[in-house]
Short mmCIF file of C-alpha atoms in Angstrom, two decimals:
data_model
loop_
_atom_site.label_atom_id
_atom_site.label_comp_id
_atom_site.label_asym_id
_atom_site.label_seq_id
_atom_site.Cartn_x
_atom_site.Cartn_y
_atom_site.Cartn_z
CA UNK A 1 13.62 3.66 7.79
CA UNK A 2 16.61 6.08 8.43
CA UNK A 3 18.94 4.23 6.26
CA UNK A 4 15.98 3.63 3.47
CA UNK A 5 15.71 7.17 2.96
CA UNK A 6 19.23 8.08 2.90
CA UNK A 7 19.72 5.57 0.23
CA UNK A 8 17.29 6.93 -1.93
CA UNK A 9 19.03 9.91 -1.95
CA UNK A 10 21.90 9.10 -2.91
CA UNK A 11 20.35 7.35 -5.57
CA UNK A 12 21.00 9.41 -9.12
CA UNK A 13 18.36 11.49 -10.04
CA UNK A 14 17.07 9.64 -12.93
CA UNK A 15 17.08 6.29 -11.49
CA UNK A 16 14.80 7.57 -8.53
CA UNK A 17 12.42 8.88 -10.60
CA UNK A 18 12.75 5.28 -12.36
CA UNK A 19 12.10 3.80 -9.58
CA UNK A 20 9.49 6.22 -8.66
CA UNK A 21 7.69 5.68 -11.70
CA UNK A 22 7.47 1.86 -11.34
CA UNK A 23 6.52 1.68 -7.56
CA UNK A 24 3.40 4.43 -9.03
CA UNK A 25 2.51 1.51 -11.40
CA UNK A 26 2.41 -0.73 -8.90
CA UNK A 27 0.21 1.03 -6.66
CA UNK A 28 -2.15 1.95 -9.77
CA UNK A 29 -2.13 -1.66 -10.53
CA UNK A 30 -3.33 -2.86 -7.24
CA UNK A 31 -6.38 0.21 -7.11
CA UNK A 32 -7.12 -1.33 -10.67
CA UNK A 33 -7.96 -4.24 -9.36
CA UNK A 34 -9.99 -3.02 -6.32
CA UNK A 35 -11.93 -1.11 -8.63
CA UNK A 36 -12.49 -3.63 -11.31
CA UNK A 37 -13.95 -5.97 -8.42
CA UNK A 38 -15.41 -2.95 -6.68
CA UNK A 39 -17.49 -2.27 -10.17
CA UNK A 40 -19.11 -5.47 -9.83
CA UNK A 41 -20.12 -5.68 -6.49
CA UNK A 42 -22.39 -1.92 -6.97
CA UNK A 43 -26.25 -1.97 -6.87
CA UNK A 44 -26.94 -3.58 -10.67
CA UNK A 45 -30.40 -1.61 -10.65
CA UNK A 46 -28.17 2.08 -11.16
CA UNK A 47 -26.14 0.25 -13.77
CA UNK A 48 -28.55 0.89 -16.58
CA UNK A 49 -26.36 3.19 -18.28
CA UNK A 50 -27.32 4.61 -21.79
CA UNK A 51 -24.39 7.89 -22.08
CA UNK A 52 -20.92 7.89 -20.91
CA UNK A 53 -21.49 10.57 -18.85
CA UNK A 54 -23.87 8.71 -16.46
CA UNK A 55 -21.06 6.34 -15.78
CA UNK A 56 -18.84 9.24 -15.08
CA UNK A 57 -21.69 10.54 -12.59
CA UNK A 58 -21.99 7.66 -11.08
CA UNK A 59 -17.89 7.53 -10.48
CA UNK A 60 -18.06 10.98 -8.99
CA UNK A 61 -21.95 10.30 -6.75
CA UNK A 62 -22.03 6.97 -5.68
CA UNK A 63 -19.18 5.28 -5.86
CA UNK A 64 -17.02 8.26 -4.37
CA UNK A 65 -19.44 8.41 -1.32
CA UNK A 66 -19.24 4.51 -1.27
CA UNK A 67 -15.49 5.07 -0.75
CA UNK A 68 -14.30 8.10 0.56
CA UNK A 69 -17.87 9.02 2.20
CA UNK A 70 -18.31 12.40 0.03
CA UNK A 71 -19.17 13.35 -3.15
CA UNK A 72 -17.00 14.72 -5.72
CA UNK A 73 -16.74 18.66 -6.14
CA UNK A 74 -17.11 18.71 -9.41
CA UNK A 75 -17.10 17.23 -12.78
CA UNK A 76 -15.95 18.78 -16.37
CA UNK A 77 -15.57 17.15 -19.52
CA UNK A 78 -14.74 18.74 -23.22
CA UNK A 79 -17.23 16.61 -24.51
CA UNK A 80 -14.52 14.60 -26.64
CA UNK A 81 -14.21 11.98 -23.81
CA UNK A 82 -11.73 13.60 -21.61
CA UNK A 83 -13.51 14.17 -17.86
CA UNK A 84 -11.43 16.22 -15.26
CA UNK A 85 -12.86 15.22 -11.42
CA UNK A 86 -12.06 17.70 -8.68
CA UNK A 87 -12.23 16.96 -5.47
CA UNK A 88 -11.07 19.72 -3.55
CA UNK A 89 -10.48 18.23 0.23
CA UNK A 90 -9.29 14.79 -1.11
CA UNK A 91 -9.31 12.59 2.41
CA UNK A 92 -5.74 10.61 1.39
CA UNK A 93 -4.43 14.47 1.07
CA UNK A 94 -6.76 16.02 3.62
CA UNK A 95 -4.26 15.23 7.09
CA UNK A 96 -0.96 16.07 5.37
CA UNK A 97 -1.37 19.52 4.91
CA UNK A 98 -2.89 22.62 3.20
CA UNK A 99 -1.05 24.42 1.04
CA UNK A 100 2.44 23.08 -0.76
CA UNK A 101 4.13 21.38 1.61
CA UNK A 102 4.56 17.62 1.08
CA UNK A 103 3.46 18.63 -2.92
CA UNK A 104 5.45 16.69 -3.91
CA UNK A 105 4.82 13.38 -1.64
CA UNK A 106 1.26 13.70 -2.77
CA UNK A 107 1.41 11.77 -6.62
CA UNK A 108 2.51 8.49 -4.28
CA UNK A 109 -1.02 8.91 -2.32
CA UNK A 110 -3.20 9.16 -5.70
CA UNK A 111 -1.37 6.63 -8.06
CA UNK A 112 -4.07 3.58 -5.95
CA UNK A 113 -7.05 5.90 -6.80
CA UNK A 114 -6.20 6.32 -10.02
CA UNK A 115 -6.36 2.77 -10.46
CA UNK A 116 -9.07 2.93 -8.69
CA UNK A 117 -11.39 4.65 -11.26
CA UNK A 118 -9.70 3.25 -14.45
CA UNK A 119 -10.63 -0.57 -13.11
CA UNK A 120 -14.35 0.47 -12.06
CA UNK A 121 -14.63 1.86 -15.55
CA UNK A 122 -13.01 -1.14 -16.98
CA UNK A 123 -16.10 -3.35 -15.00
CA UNK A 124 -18.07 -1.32 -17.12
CA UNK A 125 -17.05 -1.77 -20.62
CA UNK A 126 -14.93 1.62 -20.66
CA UNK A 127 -11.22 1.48 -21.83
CA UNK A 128 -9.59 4.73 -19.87
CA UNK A 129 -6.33 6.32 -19.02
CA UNK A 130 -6.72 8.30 -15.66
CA UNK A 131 -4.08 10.72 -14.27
CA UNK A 132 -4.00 12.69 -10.89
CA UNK A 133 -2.41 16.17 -10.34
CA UNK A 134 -2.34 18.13 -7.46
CA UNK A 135 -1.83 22.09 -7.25
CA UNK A 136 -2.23 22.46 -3.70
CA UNK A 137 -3.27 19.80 -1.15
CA UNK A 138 -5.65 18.74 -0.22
CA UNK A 139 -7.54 19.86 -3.29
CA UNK A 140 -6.48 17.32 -6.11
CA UNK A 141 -7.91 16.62 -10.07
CA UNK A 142 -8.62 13.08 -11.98
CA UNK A 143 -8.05 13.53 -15.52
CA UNK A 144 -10.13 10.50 -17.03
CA UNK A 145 -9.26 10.32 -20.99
CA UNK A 146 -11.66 7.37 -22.60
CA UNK A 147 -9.56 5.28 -24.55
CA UNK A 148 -12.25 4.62 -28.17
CA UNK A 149 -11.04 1.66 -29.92
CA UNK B 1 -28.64 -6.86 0.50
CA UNK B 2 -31.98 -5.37 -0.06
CA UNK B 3 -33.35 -2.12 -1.77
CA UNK B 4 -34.66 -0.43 1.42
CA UNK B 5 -31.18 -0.49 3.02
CA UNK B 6 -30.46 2.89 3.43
CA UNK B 7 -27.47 4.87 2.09
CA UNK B 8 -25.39 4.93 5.28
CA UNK B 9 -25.27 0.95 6.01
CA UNK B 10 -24.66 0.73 2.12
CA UNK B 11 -21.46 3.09 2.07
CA UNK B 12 -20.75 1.15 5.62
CA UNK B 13 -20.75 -2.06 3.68
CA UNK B 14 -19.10 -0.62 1.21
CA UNK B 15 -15.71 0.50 3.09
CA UNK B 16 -15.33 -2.56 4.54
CA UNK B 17 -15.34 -4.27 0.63
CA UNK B 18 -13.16 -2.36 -0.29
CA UNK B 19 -11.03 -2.57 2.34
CA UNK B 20 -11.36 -6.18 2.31
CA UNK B 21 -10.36 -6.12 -1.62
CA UNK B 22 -7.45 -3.97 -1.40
CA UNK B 23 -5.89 -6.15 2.11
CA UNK B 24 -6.36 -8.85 -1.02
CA UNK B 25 -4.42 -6.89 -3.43
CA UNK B 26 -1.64 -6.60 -1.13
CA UNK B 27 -1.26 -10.25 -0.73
CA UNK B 28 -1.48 -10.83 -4.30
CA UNK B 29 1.14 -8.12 -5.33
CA UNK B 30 3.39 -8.88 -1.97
CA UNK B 31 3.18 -13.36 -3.57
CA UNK B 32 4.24 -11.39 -7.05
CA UNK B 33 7.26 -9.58 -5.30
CA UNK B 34 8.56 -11.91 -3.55
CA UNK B 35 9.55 -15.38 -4.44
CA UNK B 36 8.72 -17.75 -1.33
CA UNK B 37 5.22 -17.19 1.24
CA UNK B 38 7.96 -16.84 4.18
CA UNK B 39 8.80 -13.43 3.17
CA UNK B 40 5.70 -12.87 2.35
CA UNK B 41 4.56 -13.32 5.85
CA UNK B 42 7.05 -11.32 7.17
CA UNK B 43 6.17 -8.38 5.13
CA UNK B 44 2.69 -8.55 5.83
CA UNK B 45 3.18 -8.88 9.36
CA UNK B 46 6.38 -6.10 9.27
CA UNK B 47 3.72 -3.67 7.55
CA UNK B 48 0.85 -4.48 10.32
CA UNK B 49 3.28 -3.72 13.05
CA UNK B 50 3.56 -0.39 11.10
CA UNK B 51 0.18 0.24 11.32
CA UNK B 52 -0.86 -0.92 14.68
CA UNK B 53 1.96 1.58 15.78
CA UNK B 54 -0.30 4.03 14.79
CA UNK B 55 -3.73 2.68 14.94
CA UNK B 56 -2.88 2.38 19.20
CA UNK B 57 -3.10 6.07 18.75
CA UNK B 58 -6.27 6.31 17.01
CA UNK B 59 -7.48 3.50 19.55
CA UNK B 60 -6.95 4.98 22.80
CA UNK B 61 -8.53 8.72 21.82
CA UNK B 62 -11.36 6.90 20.09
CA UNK B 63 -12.58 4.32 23.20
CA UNK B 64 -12.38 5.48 26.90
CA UNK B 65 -9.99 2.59 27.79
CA UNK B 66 -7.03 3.74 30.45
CA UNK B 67 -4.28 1.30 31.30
CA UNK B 68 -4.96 -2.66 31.76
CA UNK B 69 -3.98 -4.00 34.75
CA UNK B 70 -3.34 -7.50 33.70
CA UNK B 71 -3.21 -9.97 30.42
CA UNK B 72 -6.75 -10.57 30.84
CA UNK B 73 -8.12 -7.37 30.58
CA UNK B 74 -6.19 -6.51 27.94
CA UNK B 75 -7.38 -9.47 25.66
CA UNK B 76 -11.06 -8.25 26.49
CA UNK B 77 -10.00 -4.83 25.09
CA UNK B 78 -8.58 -5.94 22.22
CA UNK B 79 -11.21 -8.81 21.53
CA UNK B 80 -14.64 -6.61 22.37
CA UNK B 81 -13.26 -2.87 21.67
CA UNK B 82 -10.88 -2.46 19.59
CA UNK B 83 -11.59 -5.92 16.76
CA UNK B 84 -15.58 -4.07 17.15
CA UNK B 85 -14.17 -1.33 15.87
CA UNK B 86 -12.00 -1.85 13.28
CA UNK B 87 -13.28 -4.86 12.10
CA UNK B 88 -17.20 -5.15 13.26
CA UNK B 89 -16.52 -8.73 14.81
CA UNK B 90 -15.44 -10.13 18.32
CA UNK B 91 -14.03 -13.02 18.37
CA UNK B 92 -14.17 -14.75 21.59
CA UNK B 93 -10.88 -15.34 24.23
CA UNK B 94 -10.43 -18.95 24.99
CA UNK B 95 -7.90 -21.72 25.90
CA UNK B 96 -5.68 -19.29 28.62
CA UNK B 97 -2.54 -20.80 29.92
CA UNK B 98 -2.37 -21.57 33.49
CA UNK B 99 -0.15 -18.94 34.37
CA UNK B 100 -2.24 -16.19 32.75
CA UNK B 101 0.23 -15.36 30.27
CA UNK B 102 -1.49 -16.47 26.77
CA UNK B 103 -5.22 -16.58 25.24
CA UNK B 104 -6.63 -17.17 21.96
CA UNK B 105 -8.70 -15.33 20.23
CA UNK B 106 -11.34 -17.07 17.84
CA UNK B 107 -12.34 -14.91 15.02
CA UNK B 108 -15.83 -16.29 13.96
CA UNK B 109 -15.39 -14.87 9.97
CA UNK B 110 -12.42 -13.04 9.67
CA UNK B 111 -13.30 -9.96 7.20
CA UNK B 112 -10.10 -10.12 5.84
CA UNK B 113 -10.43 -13.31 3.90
CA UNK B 114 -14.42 -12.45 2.42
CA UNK B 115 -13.41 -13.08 -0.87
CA UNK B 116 -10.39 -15.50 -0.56
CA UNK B 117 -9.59 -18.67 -1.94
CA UNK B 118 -6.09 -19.79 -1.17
CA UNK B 119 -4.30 -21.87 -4.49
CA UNK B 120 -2.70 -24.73 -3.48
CA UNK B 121 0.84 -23.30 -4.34
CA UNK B 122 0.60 -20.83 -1.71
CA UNK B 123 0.35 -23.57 1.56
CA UNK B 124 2.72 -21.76 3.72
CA UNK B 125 1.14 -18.58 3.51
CA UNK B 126 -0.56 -16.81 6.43
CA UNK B 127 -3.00 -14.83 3.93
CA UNK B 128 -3.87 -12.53 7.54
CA UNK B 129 -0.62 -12.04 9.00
CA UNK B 130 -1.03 -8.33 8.99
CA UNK B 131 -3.28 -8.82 11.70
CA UNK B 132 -0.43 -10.46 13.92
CA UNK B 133 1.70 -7.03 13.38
CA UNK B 134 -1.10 -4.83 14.32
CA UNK B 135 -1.53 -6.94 17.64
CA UNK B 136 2.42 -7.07 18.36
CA UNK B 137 2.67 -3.54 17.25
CA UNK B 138 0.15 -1.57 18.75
CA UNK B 139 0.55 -3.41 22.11
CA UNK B 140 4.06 -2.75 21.85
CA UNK B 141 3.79 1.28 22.15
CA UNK B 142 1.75 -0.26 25.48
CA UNK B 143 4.45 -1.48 27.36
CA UNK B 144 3.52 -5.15 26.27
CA UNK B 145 5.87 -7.12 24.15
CA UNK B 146 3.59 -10.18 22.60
CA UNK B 147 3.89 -12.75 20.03
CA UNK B 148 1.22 -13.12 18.04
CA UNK B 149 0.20 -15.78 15.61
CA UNK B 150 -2.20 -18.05 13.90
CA UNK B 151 -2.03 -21.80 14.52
CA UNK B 152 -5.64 -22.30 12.91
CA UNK B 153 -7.09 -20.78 9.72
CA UNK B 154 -10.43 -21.76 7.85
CA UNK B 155 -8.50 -20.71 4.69
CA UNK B 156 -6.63 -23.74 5.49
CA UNK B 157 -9.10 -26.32 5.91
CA UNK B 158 -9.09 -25.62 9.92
CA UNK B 159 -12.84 -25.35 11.71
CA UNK B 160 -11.80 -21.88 13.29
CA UNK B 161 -9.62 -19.19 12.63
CA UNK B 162 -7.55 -18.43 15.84
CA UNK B 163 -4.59 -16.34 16.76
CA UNK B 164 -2.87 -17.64 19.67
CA UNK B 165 -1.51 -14.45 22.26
CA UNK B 166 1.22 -14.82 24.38
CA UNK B 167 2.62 -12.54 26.73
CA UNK B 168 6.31 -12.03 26.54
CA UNK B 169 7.71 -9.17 29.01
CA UNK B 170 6.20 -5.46 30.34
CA UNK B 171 8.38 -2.98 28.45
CA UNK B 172 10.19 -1.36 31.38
CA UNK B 173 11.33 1.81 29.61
CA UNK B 174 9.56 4.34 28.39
CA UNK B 175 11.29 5.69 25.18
CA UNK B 176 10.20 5.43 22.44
CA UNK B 177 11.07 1.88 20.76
CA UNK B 178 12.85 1.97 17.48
CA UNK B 179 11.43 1.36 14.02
CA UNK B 180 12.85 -2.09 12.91
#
């Protein structure tokens, strides 16, 4: 582990963040996936959908409970199909600290969530792109952007 | 399964899906990453003894269990305690060794593998290895060095699922054993 992390360091700037980047995809990839077979496994009977924003309610009630136990803190969209979820004591974030230490460790622990949302959206017939950012931990913020084709 | 259930069994449910689903998207990104099902196995069981490390922790201040005395209590701890907890089952301790020194544990339905179907191209693979590292690992920061393995897998065609336990040494000292 040691010798792993000394490596990376030596490793020139942009290449880390390279690598950074691809080991993110790969962790967004595999949430994708969880979600997308998550999305079909929830109760049909609160699938009747007719607005977007039920979907993105149901993200933020049910299937956040059915996950992390909790609901989601809040919920804002611009009405143009961009959503921003905050959950302000994510549990992933909630043992590492509060405040900014580790800020900076904390996109590797949302990149699976992300995923996460974007497949259970994909299950139902939404196109997204969803992005994490994190101020201070252990509050963090899901930036859902509907992809209209 | 039916409307009545109430919210809490349903999240319950739930967690255990998904953790089910993401063990399975492990597998399937660890059989994209590497090239043969050995090294898959060896990562999976590399990244349970990782975990199990630190799941002893959670263990021991989450059940009232002190120190076992001997092999066989500890494979009733880890078959009634600790797979209750962390995976809802207990699989039952059979086939000991005369001298004492290994057990199997039959896992009825192994959570893991809910939604699994193994392709034929991937015969060597243990899909639950993980579980293998947890066992080595967490009895490790015990004092116990085991070996751990399956020899029987319904995945594999095999009537039972069964990890086979066998007791290698007491860890005499007591610092703390390095990361491998």
């Amino acid at each position: 582990m040691m010798g792993l992390e000394r490596s990376h360091s030596q490793m020139k700037p942009v290449a880390r963040e390279e690598g950074q980047k691809m080991s993110l995809s790969v962790l967004e990839g595999m949430g994708f996936r969880v979600g997308q077979a998550l999305g079909e496994r929830l109760p049909r009977e609160t699938l009747a959908f007719r607005e977007e924003l039920d979907v993105l309610k149901f993200l933020c009630k049910d299937l956040w409970v059915a996950v992390f136990q909790k609901q989601m803190d809040s919920l804002r969209t611009n009405h143009q199909g961009t959503y921003v979820l905050q959950d302000n004591s994510f549990p992933f974030l909630i043992r590492m600290s509060s405040g900014l230490q580790y800020v900076e460790e904390a996109p590797k622990f949302l990149a699976f969530t992300c995923g996460l949302l974007r497949g259970t959206l994909s299950t139902l017939g939404i196109k997204s792109l969803v992005t994490a950012s994190v101020a201070a931990l252990p509050a963090c913020k899901f930036q859902v952007m509907i992809q209209r084709s | 399964m039916s409307r009545q259930t109430n919210r809490g069994t349903e999240s319950k449910k739930m967690s255990s899906e998904l953790f089910t689903l993401t063990y399975g998207a492990l597998v399937t990104q660890l059989c994209k990453d590497y090239e043969n099902d050995e090294d898959v196995n060896k990562q999976l069981d590399k990244m349970g003894y990782n975990i199990g490390v630190r799941l002893i922790e959670d263990f021991l201040a989450r059940s009232n269990v002190g120190r076992c005395h001997d092999f066989r209590e500890t494979a009733d701890v880890i078959a009634k305690v600790a797979f209750k907890m962390y995976l809802g089952i207990t699989p039952s301790i059979t086939n000991w060794s005369p001298a004492g020194d290994e057990f199997s544990l039959i896992l009825e339905n192994n959570p893991l593998v809910d939604f699994v179907e193994l392709p034929d191209n991937h015969s060597s693979l243990i899909y639950s290895n993980l579980l293998c590292g947890v066992l080595r690992g967490a009895l490790e920061m015990v004092q116990m060095a085991v070996e751990a393995k399956f020899v029987q897998d319904t995945l594999k065609g095999d009537g039972v699922t069964e990890i086979r336990m066998r007791f290698i040494r007491r860890i005499e000292d007591n610092l703390p054993a390095g990361e491998e």
